[in-house]
mmCIF file of N, CA and C in Angstrom:
data_model
loop_
_atom_site.group_PDB
_atom_site.id
_atom_site.type_symbol
_atom_site.label_atom_id
_atom_site.label_comp_id
_atom_site.label_asym_id
_atom_site.label_seq_id
_atom_site.Cartn_x
_atom_site.Cartn_y
_atom_site.Cartn_z
ATOM 1 N N MET A 1 -24.762 26.496 6.890
ATOM 2 C CA MET A 1 -23.847 26.820 6.134
ATOM 3 C C MET A 1 -22.965 26.271 7.249
ATOM 4 N N GLY A 2 -21.666 25.231 6.970
ATOM 5 C CA GLY A 2 -21.083 24.890 7.701
ATOM 6 C C GLY A 2 -19.594 25.903 8.284
ATOM 7 N N LYS A 3 -18.619 25.065 9.199
ATOM 8 C CA LYS A 3 -18.004 25.680 9.361
ATOM 9 C C LYS A 3 -16.807 26.463 8.353
ATOM 10 N N ILE A 4 -16.594 25.195 7.500
ATOM 11 C CA ILE A 4 -15.982 25.051 6.266
ATOM 12 C C ILE A 4 -16.397 26.214 5.370
ATOM 13 N N ASP A 5 -17.202 26.636 4.984
ATOM 14 C CA ASP A 5 -17.831 27.927 4.520
ATOM 15 C C ASP A 5 -17.878 28.994 5.200
ATOM 16 N N LYS A 6 -17.583 28.957 6.432
ATOM 17 C CA LYS A 6 -17.508 30.005 7.116
ATOM 18 C C LYS A 6 -16.454 30.903 7.343
ATOM 19 N N GLY A 7 -15.208 29.718 6.785
ATOM 20 C CA GLY A 7 -13.610 30.250 6.647
ATOM 21 C C GLY A 7 -12.805 29.762 7.499
ATOM 22 N N VAL A 8 -12.950 28.788 8.019
ATOM 23 C CA VAL A 8 -12.379 28.055 9.412
ATOM 24 C C VAL A 8 -10.845 27.818 8.859
ATOM 25 N N HIS A 9 -9.764 28.129 9.506
ATOM 26 C CA HIS A 9 -8.273 27.649 8.947
ATOM 27 C C HIS A 9 -8.059 26.057 9.128
ATOM 28 N N CYS A 10 -6.556 25.987 8.722
ATOM 29 C CA CYS A 10 -6.609 24.736 8.719
ATOM 30 C C CYS A 10 -6.005 24.290 10.300
ATOM 31 N N MET A 11 -6.270 23.493 10.918
ATOM 32 C CA MET A 11 -5.717 22.880 12.190
ATOM 33 C C MET A 11 -4.693 22.303 12.254
ATOM 34 N N VAL A 12 -3.333 22.083 11.282
ATOM 35 C CA VAL A 12 -2.153 21.981 11.419
ATOM 36 C C VAL A 12 -0.951 22.768 11.923
ATOM 37 N N LYS A 13 -0.491 22.237 13.131
ATOM 38 C CA LYS A 13 0.721 23.123 13.503
ATOM 39 C C LYS A 13 1.217 23.740 12.207
ATOM 40 N N GLY A 14 1.019 25.554 12.562
ATOM 41 C CA GLY A 14 2.025 26.307 11.242
ATOM 42 C C GLY A 14 1.649 26.409 10.492
ATOM 43 N N CYS A 15 0.206 26.054 9.859
ATOM 44 C CA CYS A 15 -0.774 26.215 8.330
ATOM 45 C C CYS A 15 -1.493 27.365 9.133
ATOM 46 N N ALA A 16 -1.551 28.594 8.124
ATOM 47 C CA ALA A 16 -2.914 29.492 8.191
ATOM 48 C C ALA A 16 -3.956 29.586 6.894
ATOM 49 N N ASN A 17 -3.519 28.340 6.103
ATOM 50 C CA ASN A 17 -4.511 28.063 4.872
ATOM 51 C C ASN A 17 -5.701 27.735 5.258
ATOM 52 N N VAL A 18 -6.889 28.577 4.186
ATOM 53 C CA VAL A 18 -8.533 28.309 4.519
ATOM 54 C C VAL A 18 -8.361 26.618 4.717
ATOM 55 N N ALA A 19 -9.439 25.456 5.716
ATOM 56 C CA ALA A 19 -9.812 24.362 5.353
ATOM 57 C C ALA A 19 -10.693 24.213 4.102
ATOM 58 N N VAL A 20 -10.405 23.177 3.473
ATOM 59 C CA VAL A 20 -11.173 22.560 2.605
ATOM 60 C C VAL A 20 -11.930 21.320 2.920
ATOM 61 N N ARG A 21 -11.615 20.468 3.691
ATOM 62 C CA ARG A 21 -12.435 19.499 4.101
ATOM 63 C C ARG A 21 -12.104 19.368 5.860
ATOM 64 N N SER A 22 -13.200 18.192 6.232
ATOM 65 C CA SER A 22 -12.715 18.116 7.700
ATOM 66 C C SER A 22 -12.829 16.916 7.527
ATOM 67 N N ILE A 23 -12.121 16.239 8.767
ATOM 68 C CA ILE A 23 -12.316 14.650 8.767
ATOM 69 C C ILE A 23 -12.680 14.218 10.398
ATOM 70 N N SER A 24 -12.945 13.039 10.959
ATOM 71 C CA SER A 24 -12.883 13.072 12.344
ATOM 72 C C SER A 24 -11.824 12.671 12.928
ATOM 73 N N ILE A 25 -11.298 12.879 14.372
ATOM 74 C CA ILE A 25 -10.507 12.839 15.038
ATOM 75 C C ILE A 25 -10.143 11.690 14.760
ATOM 76 N N ASN A 26 -11.090 10.590 15.182
ATOM 77 C CA ASN A 26 -10.587 9.317 15.292
ATOM 78 C C ASN A 26 -9.812 9.011 13.687
ATOM 79 N N ASP A 27 -10.225 9.436 12.911
ATOM 80 C CA ASP A 27 -9.784 8.762 11.275
ATOM 81 C C ASP A 27 -8.110 9.562 11.184
ATOM 82 N N LEU A 28 -7.625 10.262 12.140
ATOM 83 C CA LEU A 28 -6.583 10.922 11.630
ATOM 84 C C LEU A 28 -5.229 10.374 11.771
ATOM 85 N N GLY A 29 -5.250 9.411 12.682
ATOM 86 C CA GLY A 29 -3.983 8.170 12.335
ATOM 87 C C GLY A 29 -2.940 9.080 12.564
ATOM 88 N N PRO A 30 -1.679 9.009 11.578
ATOM 89 C CA PRO A 30 -0.335 9.015 12.139
ATOM 90 C C PRO A 30 -0.564 10.563 11.748
ATOM 91 N N MET A 31 -1.035 11.678 11.846
ATOM 92 C CA MET A 31 -1.098 12.598 11.468
ATOM 93 C C MET A 31 -1.451 13.431 12.624
ATOM 94 N N SER A 32 -1.622 12.557 13.916
ATOM 95 C CA SER A 32 -2.186 13.312 14.650
ATOM 96 C C SER A 32 -1.357 14.208 15.469
ATOM 97 N N SER A 33 0.210 13.637 15.500
ATOM 98 C CA SER A 33 1.325 14.921 16.019
ATOM 99 C C SER A 33 1.151 15.951 15.553
ATOM 100 N N LYS A 34 0.997 16.222 14.109
ATOM 101 C CA LYS A 34 0.807 17.599 13.496
ATOM 102 C C LYS A 34 -0.311 18.549 14.259
ATOM 103 N N VAL A 35 -1.187 17.661 14.375
ATOM 104 C CA VAL A 35 -2.865 18.643 14.522
ATOM 105 C C VAL A 35 -2.554 19.424 15.810
ATOM 106 N N GLU A 36 -3.029 20.385 15.768
ATOM 107 C CA GLU A 36 -3.644 20.923 17.416
ATOM 108 C C GLU A 36 -4.804 20.653 17.507
ATOM 109 N N ARG A 37 -4.614 20.019 18.650
ATOM 110 C CA ARG A 37 -6.034 19.563 19.289
ATOM 111 C C ARG A 37 -6.632 20.386 20.061
ATOM 112 N N GLY A 38 -7.949 20.311 19.654
ATOM 113 C CA GLY A 38 -8.728 21.527 20.941
ATOM 114 C C GLY A 38 -9.998 20.754 21.081
ATOM 115 N N SER A 39 -11.169 20.906 21.748
ATOM 116 C CA SER A 39 -12.080 20.205 22.076
ATOM 117 C C SER A 39 -13.209 20.119 21.020
ATOM 118 N N THR A 40 -12.931 20.079 19.592
ATOM 119 C CA THR A 40 -13.942 19.662 18.669
ATOM 120 C C THR A 40 -13.404 18.334 18.507
ATOM 121 N N ARG A 41 -14.669 17.873 17.644
ATOM 122 C CA ARG A 41 -14.668 16.388 17.233
ATOM 123 C C ARG A 41 -14.419 16.354 15.980
ATOM 124 N N ARG A 42 -14.155 17.265 14.971
ATOM 125 C CA ARG A 42 -13.475 17.404 13.651
ATOM 126 C C ARG A 42 -12.315 18.125 13.942
ATOM 127 N N VAL A 43 -11.767 17.512 12.850
ATOM 128 C CA VAL A 43 -10.153 18.117 12.341
ATOM 129 C C VAL A 43 -10.654 18.854 10.956
ATOM 130 N N TYR A 44 -10.169 20.369 10.952
ATOM 131 C CA TYR A 44 -10.281 20.895 9.340
ATOM 132 C C TYR A 44 -8.719 20.746 9.021
ATOM 133 N N LEU A 45 -8.910 20.386 7.730
ATOM 134 C CA LEU A 45 -7.581 20.665 6.908
ATOM 135 C C LEU A 45 -7.399 21.196 5.554
ATOM 136 N N CYS A 46 -6.521 21.639 5.459
ATOM 137 C CA CYS A 46 -6.271 22.597 4.108
ATOM 138 C C CYS A 46 -5.877 21.238 2.932
ATOM 139 N N ALA A 47 -6.082 22.188 1.409
ATOM 140 C CA ALA A 47 -6.173 21.186 0.122
ATOM 141 C C ALA A 47 -4.739 20.411 0.350
ATOM 142 N N GLU A 48 -3.715 21.234 1.144
ATOM 143 C CA GLU A 48 -2.502 20.696 0.983
ATOM 144 C C GLU A 48 -2.444 19.531 2.239
ATOM 145 N N HIS A 49 -2.693 19.698 3.310
ATOM 146 C CA HIS A 49 -2.584 18.950 4.281
ATOM 147 C C HIS A 49 -3.848 17.629 3.787
ATOM 148 N N TYR A 50 -4.572 17.874 3.476
ATOM 149 C CA TYR A 50 -5.966 16.589 2.906
ATOM 150 C C TYR A 50 -5.105 15.768 2.087
ATOM 151 N N LYS A 51 -4.671 15.990 1.590
ATOM 152 C CA LYS A 51 -3.620 15.480 0.343
ATOM 153 C C LYS A 51 -2.933 14.695 0.362
ATOM 154 N N GLU A 52 -2.254 15.127 1.872
ATOM 155 C CA GLU A 52 -1.154 13.893 2.371
ATOM 156 C C GLU A 52 -1.773 13.606 3.684
ATOM 157 N N TRP A 53 -2.796 13.964 3.981
ATOM 158 C CA TRP A 53 -3.373 12.719 4.874
ATOM 159 C C TRP A 53 -4.182 11.551 4.285
ATOM 160 N N LYS A 54 -4.700 11.694 2.939
ATOM 161 C CA LYS A 54 -5.365 10.712 1.904
ATOM 162 C C LYS A 54 -4.150 9.989 1.500
ATOM 163 N N LYS A 55 -2.788 10.175 1.417
ATOM 164 C CA LYS A 55 -1.455 9.914 0.688
ATOM 165 C C LYS A 55 -1.096 8.772 1.719
ATOM 166 N N ILE A 56 -1.613 9.020 3.085
ATOM 167 C CA ILE A 56 -1.044 8.349 4.165
ATOM 168 C C ILE A 56 -1.876 7.198 4.332
ATOM 169 N N ASN A 57 -3.136 7.485 4.386
ATOM 170 C CA ASN A 57 -4.135 6.305 4.773
ATOM 171 C C ASN A 57 -4.582 5.983 4.002
ATOM 172 N N ARG A 58 -4.288 5.875 2.102
ATOM 173 C CA ARG A 58 -4.672 5.378 1.318
ATOM 174 C C ARG A 58 -4.999 3.728 1.752
ATOM 175 N N ASP A 59 -4.347 2.962 2.005
ATOM 176 C CA ASP A 59 -4.279 1.382 2.266
ATOM 177 C C ASP A 59 -5.420 1.147 3.110
ATOM 178 N N ARG A 60 -5.533 1.732 4.035
ATOM 179 C CA ARG A 60 -6.399 1.668 5.661
ATOM 180 C C ARG A 60 -7.638 1.725 4.590
ATOM 181 N N ILE A 61 -8.234 2.959 3.998
ATOM 182 C CA ILE A 61 -9.608 3.635 2.965
ATOM 183 C C ILE A 61 -9.627 2.276 2.142
ATOM 184 N N LYS A 62 -8.854 1.884 1.240
ATOM 185 C CA LYS A 62 -9.286 0.491 0.510
ATOM 186 C C LYS A 62 -9.821 -0.410 0.915
ATOM 187 N N LEU A 63 -8.915 -0.916 2.336
ATOM 188 C CA LEU A 63 -9.311 -1.908 2.944
ATOM 189 C C LEU A 63 -10.898 -1.793 4.197
ATOM 190 N N GLU A 64 -11.113 -0.657 4.254
ATOM 191 C CA GLU A 64 -12.632 -0.440 4.723
ATOM 192 C C GLU A 64 -13.727 -0.179 3.673
ATOM 193 N N ARG A 65 -13.518 0.072 2.333
ATOM 194 C CA ARG A 65 -14.389 -0.348 1.220
ATOM 195 C C ARG A 65 -14.577 -1.458 1.271
ATOM 196 N N LEU A 66 -13.823 -2.311 1.146
ATOM 197 C CA LEU A 66 -13.469 -3.727 0.849
ATOM 198 C C LEU A 66 -14.422 -4.930 1.699
ATOM 199 N N ARG A 67 -14.604 -4.052 2.857
ATOM 200 C CA ARG A 67 -15.231 -4.878 3.883
ATOM 201 C C ARG A 67 -17.123 -4.736 3.709
ATOM 202 N N PHE A 68 -17.420 -3.915 3.027
ATOM 203 C CA PHE A 68 -19.062 -3.646 2.377
ATOM 204 C C PHE A 68 -18.982 -4.554 1.180
#
């Protein structure tokens, strides 16, 4: 049972929604200024902020997939 199943909250400043996805802190990119940093290697995002992150990083993700 992971942290998301236990009910961890979104790590974006000012957001109190329950997290649905986690991403690596290295993959955060331009959203790093919005996220409260802790001593963790993962960042937990709610559905709304995950969708925003995915939209920002769409081109980078496509290029990564083409490499393989």
